[in-house]
Amino acid sequence: MSKQFDVIVIGGGPGGYIAAIRAAQLGFNVACIDEWKNAKGGPALGGTCTNIGCIPSKALLQSSEHYDHAAHHFADHGIEVKGLGLDVAKMLARKDTVVKQNNDGIVYLFKKNKVTFFHGRGSFVAAKDGLYDIKVAGAAEETLSGKHVIVATGSNARALPGAPFDEETILSNDGALRIGAVPKKLGLIGSGVIGLEMGSVWRRLGAEVTILEGLPTFLGAVDQQIAKEAHKAFVKQGLKIELGVKVGEIKTDKKGVSVAWTNAKGEAQTLDVDKLIVSIGRAANTIGLAPETVGLKLDERGAIVVDEECKTNLPNVWAVGDVVRGPMLAHKAEEEGVAVAERIAGQHGHVNFNTIPWVIYTNPEIAWVGQTEEQLKAAGRAYKAGTFPFMANGRARALGDTTGMVKMLADATTDEILGVHIVGPFASELIAECVVAMEFRASAEDIARICHAHPSLSEATKEAALAVDKRTLNF
Ligand code: FAD
Ligand code: NAI
């Protein structure tokens, strides 16, 4: 006899666990199935984000930044550090504790919201009489039956052909987050978000880091004025970034990895490193889901096909997060999860794709929302641009971190904010104001007229808004 639920969520990452909580809040009887195992084989809710993504990477970025500050920047503040040491094992253990706190937090939230959790792999078995049968294969096997199914099975790292991940020498994000000792030489393929974040962590801790990027442009999706500023800062810090490369054969032996590659001029090169992180993007994951048993449609890249409301081709089957189209971001997955739960309840959940913020947690941080100058030009949209450098911001000077700028783009006629792009300290936090402004369709003048605390980095946002009208006060 199968257990009956109103809503069955497959996947307990940010898309799935948030959808489950919201559906339970709306009065549904909800099950969430997740197969992630911790080191002891027990459940570890939170998916990629919590276990091998957002959370552990930010923990290591923070620890490595502290080390970098102590090694290179405390002296500027008159603080002497003698005998500075590094305990990588402790740093990794702290990261694991942070991960566990987040895993446990979700267990607590499921109890609080009365979501029934099943540890194991969920797969479609059959669709009959308006219900879907889902098998859970875990320590014990059981079958659940539900009226609605939300698939939130996430994504996996893409490997390079002929160079599978062994997580010892050729690493995905998983292995990259648990290197036991600082490698002398570290190579990365792909200078996207993971390449820059993980490259930064291990460079700060002392590795010689080389990143090989296939495209000729650095951070092509980022506003190029911001990307250029960030590139300058990364190169100054010692990250070697090679653009426009072609990666050839990758060989591993006891000593490490040897990567044959061709530079932008077509010259053959070799990169010999102790470890290689491959960060060339991620692919939607439907392993073990058995979508074919019920006819759930996938696209040519293996992502579940959904419409703008996250409806699949099957009635009452929904899909959210990395397993569907759109940016692979935890907050995008969460917003879709909430919207789907609300739609199941007959409400009008909505995700505004134009105002999803992006953050790259390097130093300087890079954050943006809305359109870049390049996109506006390509669309033929008349716009005004205003920039304000952190060099002219009092709080940034006091912090001792004046790299970067805030750049605001507004419609030439209506002054509506079309995009904000930030490179600099706490860009991740500053972008929130800009998202709110764009959600409320604010004009640059609205931001320029709002009182911002002094001294604060947010004054740079206000000044960038003033700059749109060519009337900065402090620059
Ligand atoms: P996932 O988090 O991948 O969760 C899917 C879950 O489903 C997993 O637990 C998986 O085990 C489970 N599952 C899969 N198949 C089955 C099945 N058949 N049965 C049962 N369970 C199943 N995003 C940000 O917004 N900010 C960041 O700072 C950030 N940093 C990142 C850093 C790294 C190194 C990486 C790799 C990613 C990062 N991301 C970040 C992206 C973010 O992790 C993803 O966008 C997010 O996790 C997607 O959520 P999801 O719920 O769709 O999938
Ligand atoms: P990415 O898409 O950000 O970057 C991949 C890079 O690899 C691109 O620059 C691409 O041109 C390059 N590339 C692809 N194939 C290549 C090849 N054969 N040779 C050389 N270069 C090649 O993907 P990444 O870094 O793997 O991250 C995956 C996703 O995870 C991100 O897109 C993002 O959605 C998410 N993420 C988000 C974070 C955040 O929000 N701070 C942090 C880390 C990951």
XYZ file of C-alpha atoms and ligand atoms in Angstrom:
572
model
C 0.000 0.000 0.000
C 1.570 3.273 -1.075
C 1.689 6.341 1.153
C -0.523 9.127 -0.210
C 0.531 12.791 -0.460
C -0.902 15.916 -2.064
C 2.557 16.988 -3.212
C 5.719 14.902 -3.653
C 8.952 16.852 -4.115
C 11.913 14.948 -5.608
C 15.160 16.669 -4.559
C 15.963 18.475 -1.336
C 18.177 21.295 -2.658
C 17.117 24.965 -2.509
C 14.509 24.423 -5.235
C 13.006 21.309 -3.649
C 13.174 21.977 0.068
C 11.779 25.496 -0.293
C 8.961 24.242 -2.549
C 8.149 21.562 0.063
C 8.034 24.088 2.911
C 5.884 26.571 0.970
C 3.477 23.808 -0.131
C 3.170 22.639 3.499
C 2.552 26.236 4.629
C -0.307 26.351 2.123
C -1.952 23.367 3.815
C -0.828 20.459 1.629
C 0.318 17.062 2.861
C 3.889 17.088 1.501
C 6.686 14.520 1.049
C 10.235 15.432 0.070
C 12.626 12.751 -1.210
C 16.361 13.413 -1.287
C 19.215 10.990 -1.816
C 22.256 13.042 -0.702
C 24.439 11.152 1.783
C 26.811 12.650 4.317
C 30.168 11.015 5.135
C 28.410 8.571 7.479
C 25.788 7.616 4.893
C 23.048 9.617 6.613
C 20.880 12.260 4.961
C 22.314 15.694 4.153
C 19.499 17.957 3.033
C 20.251 21.075 1.012
C 21.520 19.628 -2.257
C 24.488 20.918 -4.205
C 24.079 24.373 -2.686
C 24.489 23.253 0.912
C 26.821 20.282 0.480
C 29.241 21.117 -2.346
C 28.203 24.544 -3.644
C 27.185 27.925 -2.279
C 27.692 27.274 1.417
C 31.041 25.424 1.604
C 32.545 27.644 -1.102
C 31.588 30.764 0.836
C 32.984 29.252 4.054
C 36.351 28.647 2.364
C 36.277 32.033 0.640
C 35.833 33.652 4.066
C 38.590 31.618 5.745
C 41.039 32.184 2.911
C 40.232 35.890 2.872
C 41.019 36.136 6.596
C 44.362 34.445 5.917
C 45.089 36.749 2.976
C 44.258 39.804 5.096
C 46.454 38.641 7.938
C 49.309 37.883 5.537
C 49.097 40.966 3.343
C 46.782 43.679 4.625
C 46.827 43.797 8.439
C 50.177 45.608 8.305
C 48.475 48.567 6.552
C 46.299 48.923 9.655
C 49.310 48.879 11.972
C 48.695 45.303 13.057
C 51.768 43.098 13.183
C 51.337 39.378 12.708
C 54.248 37.138 13.564
C 54.391 33.403 12.896
C 51.229 33.315 10.812
C 50.296 29.695 10.181
C 47.797 27.752 8.167
C 45.890 24.664 9.320
C 44.078 23.482 6.196
C 42.557 20.491 8.007
C 40.952 22.843 10.548
C 39.763 25.173 7.812
C 38.079 22.248 6.020
C 36.610 20.976 9.301
C 35.110 24.423 9.982
C 33.613 24.394 6.481
C 32.119 20.951 7.184
C 30.597 22.261 10.424
C 29.001 25.166 8.562
C 27.585 22.680 6.033
C 26.219 20.459 8.830
C 24.553 23.445 10.530
C 22.750 24.130 7.263
C 21.803 20.433 6.760
C 20.391 20.328 10.297
C 18.570 23.619 9.762
C 16.538 22.066 6.950
C 15.701 18.987 9.048
C 14.367 21.396 11.702
C 12.380 23.354 9.098
C 10.819 20.145 7.740
C 9.720 19.152 11.254
C 8.376 22.644 11.955
C 6.368 22.664 8.712
C 5.354 18.975 8.877
C 7.054 17.964 5.644
C 7.627 14.174 5.579
C 11.182 13.402 4.530
C 12.306 10.225 2.728
C 16.022 9.506 2.335
C 16.699 7.754 -0.948
C 16.424 8.011 -4.692
C 13.016 8.899 -6.094
C 11.930 7.568 -9.483
C 8.719 7.681 -11.465
C 6.996 4.292 -11.583
C 3.577 4.949 -13.085
C 0.832 7.497 -13.638
C -2.703 6.280 -13.037
C -6.084 7.691 -11.954
C -4.653 11.221 -11.676
C -1.926 10.063 -9.295
C 1.816 9.516 -9.767
C 3.558 6.572 -8.128
C 7.091 7.353 -7.010
C 9.441 4.660 -5.757
C 11.915 5.628 -3.029
C 15.041 3.457 -3.081
C 16.972 3.998 0.127
C 17.765 1.980 3.231
C 14.247 0.640 2.786
C 12.196 0.680 -0.376
C 8.709 2.153 -0.481
C 6.250 3.640 -2.896
C 4.584 7.004 -2.505
C 1.651 8.225 -4.460
C 0.885 11.897 -5.079
C -1.407 14.201 -7.010
C 1.335 16.751 -7.739
C 5.035 16.086 -8.270
C 7.708 18.792 -8.183
C 11.013 17.644 -9.691
C 14.032 19.518 -8.305
C 16.876 17.124 -9.030
C 19.486 19.816 -9.706
C 22.634 19.557 -11.788
C 26.052 17.899 -11.981
C 29.462 19.244 -12.988
C 30.388 18.713 -16.646
C 33.641 16.834 -17.256
C 35.963 17.356 -20.208
C 35.881 14.505 -22.740
C 38.645 12.009 -21.924
C 39.293 13.496 -18.473
C 36.749 12.088 -16.012
C 36.704 13.424 -12.457
C 38.677 11.232 -10.049
C 38.323 13.908 -7.311
C 41.994 13.319 -6.416
C 43.814 14.939 -9.332
C 41.061 16.000 -11.720
C 38.510 17.712 -9.553
C 34.954 18.921 -9.913
C 33.609 21.485 -7.439
C 33.248 18.574 -5.005
C 36.961 17.705 -4.869
C 37.916 21.390 -5.188
C 36.263 22.019 -1.812
C 38.254 19.353 0.025
C 41.851 19.537 -1.165
C 43.736 18.404 1.937
C 46.908 20.458 1.500
C 47.592 23.605 -0.507
C 48.821 22.459 -3.933
C 51.986 24.147 -5.147
C 50.515 24.494 -8.628
C 46.801 24.455 -9.339
C 45.215 24.558 -12.788
C 41.597 25.371 -13.592
C 39.734 24.976 -16.863
C 37.054 27.642 -17.229
C 37.194 31.139 -15.780
C 33.492 31.275 -14.948
C 32.009 31.613 -11.495
C 33.497 28.439 -9.966
C 36.871 28.954 -11.662
C 37.215 32.423 -10.161
C 35.843 31.571 -6.700
C 37.811 28.346 -6.224
C 40.892 29.780 -7.945
C 40.751 32.668 -5.457
C 40.483 30.370 -2.435
C 43.572 28.332 -3.277
C 45.595 31.310 -4.554
C 45.001 33.123 -1.253
C 46.230 30.049 0.596
C 49.450 30.038 -1.434
C 48.914 28.007 -4.615
C 50.241 29.205 -7.944
C 47.005 29.329 -9.935
C 46.548 29.240 -13.718
C 43.098 29.412 -15.305
C 42.586 28.355 -18.928
C 39.477 29.881 -20.496
C 38.115 28.899 -23.887
C 36.425 32.179 -24.753
C 38.454 35.185 -25.886
C 36.503 37.515 -23.574
C 36.821 37.527 -19.787
C 33.422 37.084 -18.080
C 31.548 37.618 -21.328
C 28.129 37.752 -19.645
C 29.226 40.533 -17.284
C 29.143 44.242 -18.190
C 32.542 44.604 -19.845
C 33.579 47.769 -17.975
C 33.065 45.837 -14.732
C 34.702 42.665 -16.092
C 37.814 44.623 -17.155
C 38.133 46.191 -13.691
C 37.770 42.754 -12.062
C 40.287 41.181 -14.460
C 42.845 43.877 -13.580
C 42.377 43.168 -9.858
C 42.646 39.359 -10.253
C 45.811 39.597 -12.362
C 47.334 41.980 -9.797
C 46.577 39.422 -7.069
C 48.532 36.807 -9.023
C 45.832 34.766 -10.782
C 47.145 33.788 -14.214
C 44.199 33.884 -16.619
C 44.720 32.711 -20.211
C 41.862 33.593 -22.577
C 40.943 32.121 -25.967
C 42.655 28.796 -25.288
C 41.968 25.350 -26.737
C 42.436 22.555 -24.247
C 43.930 19.381 -25.711
C 45.014 16.130 -24.115
C 45.003 15.818 -20.335
C 47.324 13.235 -18.781
C 47.591 12.260 -15.144
C 50.355 10.411 -13.329
C 51.612 10.130 -9.749
C 53.124 13.612 -9.904
C 49.970 15.372 -11.050
C 48.320 16.521 -14.258
C 49.688 17.687 -17.573
C 47.370 19.716 -19.803
C 48.230 20.307 -23.448
C 46.712 23.555 -24.657
C 46.961 26.119 -27.422
C 47.028 29.815 -26.641
C 45.079 32.552 -28.429
C 47.933 32.906 -30.959
C 47.696 29.197 -31.782
C 50.962 28.302 -30.026
C 51.163 24.890 -28.355
C 51.664 25.016 -24.571
C 51.759 22.615 -21.622
C 50.475 23.257 -18.124
C 51.871 20.949 -15.442
C 50.026 21.168 -12.146
C 49.504 19.141 -8.976
C 45.718 19.330 -9.249
C 43.289 20.390 -11.956
C 39.821 21.783 -11.299
C 37.467 21.516 -14.263
C 34.777 24.194 -14.031
C 33.248 24.397 -17.502
C 29.594 24.562 -16.511
C 26.985 22.158 -15.199
C 24.416 19.826 -16.757
C 20.838 19.168 -15.617
C 20.529 15.961 -13.574
C 17.804 13.374 -14.091
C 19.906 10.311 -13.223
C 17.684 7.656 -11.653
C 14.503 9.699 -12.030
C 13.183 7.410 -14.783
C 11.349 10.206 -16.630
C 10.687 7.842 -19.574
C 8.347 5.643 -17.511
C 5.739 8.414 -17.458
C 6.785 10.237 -20.664
C 8.299 13.300 -18.969
C 9.911 15.360 -21.732
C 13.595 16.358 -21.664
C 15.342 18.688 -24.114
C 18.443 17.806 -26.170
C 20.724 18.827 -23.263
C 18.867 16.634 -20.767
C 17.015 19.439 -18.972
C 13.335 18.948 -18.147
C 11.229 20.983 -20.556
C 9.013 23.499 -18.743
C 7.008 26.563 -19.677
C 7.409 29.921 -17.947
C 5.303 28.622 -15.033
C 7.523 25.530 -14.521
C 4.812 23.217 -15.890
C 6.167 20.123 -17.664
C 4.417 18.261 -20.499
C 2.599 16.111 -17.877
C -0.422 17.324 -15.912
C 0.462 18.230 -12.305
C 4.175 17.511 -12.792
C 6.343 20.575 -12.266
C 10.112 21.125 -12.368
C 12.246 23.868 -10.826
C 15.857 24.942 -10.322
C 18.987 23.708 -12.093
C 17.169 20.832 -13.794
C 15.248 23.335 -15.972
C 16.184 26.291 -18.212
C 17.481 29.576 -16.826
C 20.387 30.575 -14.594
C 21.745 27.894 -12.280
C 21.426 29.877 -9.060
C 20.112 28.835 -5.656
C 17.861 31.890 -5.285
C 16.367 31.317 -8.763
C 15.607 27.704 -7.745
C 14.004 28.912 -4.492
C 11.828 31.510 -6.210
C 10.603 28.894 -8.686
C 9.895 26.479 -5.819
C 7.755 29.062 -4.020
C 5.945 30.072 -7.213
C 5.095 26.442 -8.085
C 3.752 25.678 -4.595
C 1.569 28.781 -4.846
C 0.347 27.856 -8.328
C -0.626 24.381 -7.056
C -2.701 26.202 -4.423
C -4.408 28.229 -7.164
C -2.425 31.374 -6.406
C -0.418 33.449 -8.873
C 3.225 32.816 -7.988
C 5.600 34.745 -10.210
C 9.353 34.838 -10.860
C 10.762 37.980 -12.451
C 13.722 36.768 -14.504
C 14.773 40.379 -15.224
C 15.607 41.041 -11.604
C 17.506 37.924 -10.565
C 20.774 39.140 -9.064
C 24.126 37.495 -9.826
C 27.049 37.567 -7.412
C 30.602 36.291 -7.808
C 32.125 36.102 -4.328
C 35.697 36.941 -5.235
C 37.664 39.877 -3.905
C 36.626 42.281 -5.317
C 33.102 40.904 -5.383
C 31.162 41.240 -8.625
C 27.377 41.661 -8.561
C 24.801 42.710 -11.071
C 21.131 42.861 -11.890
C 19.379 43.678 -15.142
C 20.961 44.469 -18.466
C 24.579 45.195 -19.322
C 25.696 48.123 -21.467
C 26.531 45.631 -24.253
C 22.988 44.171 -24.131
C 21.385 47.624 -24.242
C 23.547 48.604 -27.225
C 22.685 45.370 -29.046
C 18.973 45.993 -28.389
C 19.295 49.570 -29.697
C 17.925 50.951 -26.434
C 18.778 54.596 -25.659
C 20.322 54.701 -22.176
C 22.307 56.877 -19.780
C 25.187 55.485 -17.719
C 26.517 56.711 -14.375
C 29.549 55.323 -12.553
C 31.040 56.052 -9.155
C 34.399 54.651 -7.990
C 34.837 53.245 -4.472
C 38.093 55.241 -4.400
C 35.917 58.307 -3.748
C 33.828 56.633 -1.014
C 34.758 57.373 2.614
C 33.695 53.997 4.012
C 35.707 52.149 1.346
C 38.778 54.210 2.265
C 38.251 53.399 5.942
C 37.904 49.710 5.093
C 41.101 49.932 3.084
C 39.337 48.491 0.057
C 38.790 51.018 -2.711
C 38.862 48.730 -5.757
C 36.015 49.014 -8.217
C 32.880 50.982 -8.853
C 29.105 51.055 -9.046
C 27.675 51.499 -12.516
C 24.020 52.331 -13.125
C 22.251 52.204 -16.476
C 18.936 54.001 -16.945
C 16.531 54.587 -19.813
C 17.465 57.785 -21.672
C 13.895 59.069 -21.673
C 12.110 57.685 -18.618
C 15.189 57.351 -16.343
C 13.977 53.847 -15.301
C 16.883 51.763 -13.979
C 17.723 49.048 -16.524
C 20.768 47.517 -14.881
C 23.238 47.972 -12.039
C 26.732 46.492 -12.102
C 29.090 46.523 -9.162
C 32.670 45.416 -8.679
C 34.063 46.123 -5.241
C 33.671 45.527 -1.512
C 30.381 43.931 -0.382
C 28.926 44.124 -3.893
C 26.881 41.051 -2.853
C 25.037 43.107 -0.238
C 24.862 46.383 -2.195
C 23.065 44.728 -5.106
C 19.966 44.058 -2.953
C 18.975 47.736 -2.966
C 19.264 47.766 -6.754
C 17.079 44.648 -7.092
C 14.405 46.291 -4.934
C 14.660 49.464 -6.995
C 14.231 47.559 -10.252
C 11.322 45.481 -8.874
C 9.547 48.753 -8.058
C 10.590 50.145 -11.467
C 12.425 52.993 -9.779
C 14.195 55.712 -11.730
C 17.856 56.577 -11.166
C 16.587 59.833 -9.679
C 14.591 57.877 -7.052
C 17.832 56.327 -5.768
C 19.644 59.651 -6.043
C 17.012 61.334 -3.821
C 16.911 58.608 -1.139
C 18.912 59.320 2.043
C 21.759 56.766 2.389
C 23.674 56.397 5.663
C 27.088 58.011 5.912
C 29.690 56.671 5.792
C 28.489 53.598 3.932
C 29.338 51.777 0.729
C 25.721 52.260 -0.302
C 26.504 55.928 -0.851
C 28.413 54.773 -3.944
C 25.102 53.453 -5.330
C 23.430 56.783 -4.643
C 26.352 58.605 -6.275
C 26.212 56.316 -9.335
C 22.519 57.254 -9.595
C 23.498 60.936 -9.386
C 26.153 60.277 -12.038
C 23.404 59.111 -14.425
C 22.287 62.773 -14.334
C 25.923 63.952 -14.385
C 25.735 65.479 -10.908
C 27.835 63.433 -8.511
C 28.544 65.281 -5.278
C 31.705 63.510 -4.169
C 33.581 62.875 -7.397
P 20.484 20.945 -6.143
O 20.961 21.892 -5.129
O 21.495 20.298 -7.024
O 19.673 19.820 -5.363
C 19.186 18.691 -5.997
C 19.001 17.612 -4.959
O 18.242 16.555 -5.528
C 20.309 16.982 -4.471
O 20.298 16.854 -3.073
C 20.314 15.597 -5.129
O 20.984 14.623 -4.372
C 18.826 15.317 -5.160
N 18.422 14.340 -6.169
C 18.748 14.318 -7.473
N 18.097 13.288 -8.084
C 17.355 12.678 -7.140
C 16.455 11.589 -7.146
N 16.161 10.941 -8.273
N 15.884 11.228 -5.990
C 16.155 11.891 -4.824
N 16.980 12.932 -4.764
C 17.562 13.337 -5.910
N 24.267 29.542 -6.482
C 24.042 30.722 -5.893
O 22.948 31.268 -6.044
N 24.985 31.319 -5.107
C 26.198 30.770 -4.916
O 27.030 31.326 -4.201
C 26.485 29.531 -5.531
N 27.671 28.940 -5.358
C 27.905 27.735 -5.945
C 29.154 27.163 -5.793
C 29.444 25.964 -6.385
C 30.802 25.346 -6.201
C 28.438 25.297 -7.167
C 28.704 23.964 -7.795
C 27.197 25.860 -7.328
C 26.923 27.093 -6.736
N 25.694 27.721 -6.900
C 25.465 28.936 -6.325
C 24.613 27.102 -7.687
C 23.598 26.408 -6.765
O 24.273 25.465 -5.959
C 22.515 25.740 -7.576
O 21.938 26.665 -8.473
C 21.424 25.196 -6.662
O 21.954 24.259 -5.763
C 20.312 24.558 -7.475
O 19.343 24.078 -6.600
P 18.415 22.838 -7.000
O 17.501 22.642 -5.855
O 17.861 23.034 -8.338
O 19.415 21.586 -7.128
P 30.281 28.892 -15.804
O 29.287 28.722 -16.877
O 30.137 30.008 -14.843
O 31.733 29.028 -16.436
C 32.264 28.061 -17.287
C 33.430 28.668 -18.052
O 34.137 27.631 -18.683
C 32.977 29.640 -19.128
O 33.709 30.832 -19.041
C 33.233 28.877 -20.406
O 33.550 29.723 -21.500
C 34.422 28.018 -20.016
N 34.563 26.798 -20.788
C 33.598 25.936 -21.174
N 34.134 24.895 -21.852
C 35.461 25.101 -21.890
C 36.558 24.381 -22.435
N 36.383 23.213 -23.061
N 37.803 24.895 -22.282
C 38.012 26.058 -21.640
N 37.002 26.799 -21.111
C 35.753 26.317 -21.225
O 30.320 27.468 -15.063
P 30.960 27.029 -13.686
O 32.008 27.974 -13.244
O 31.294 25.597 -13.864
O 29.768 27.146 -12.683
C 28.544 26.471 -12.968
C 27.387 27.266 -12.498
O 27.264 27.159 -11.091
C 27.487 28.761 -12.758
O 27.133 29.114 -14.065
C 26.520 29.284 -11.771
O 25.239 29.182 -12.303
C 26.690 28.350 -10.600
N 27.562 28.971 -9.608
C 27.164 30.131 -9.027
C 27.957 30.769 -8.110
C 27.511 32.061 -7.551
O 26.355 32.405 -7.729
N 28.364 32.807 -6.866
C 29.232 30.216 -7.680
C 29.590 29.017 -8.391
C 28.751 28.418 -9.292
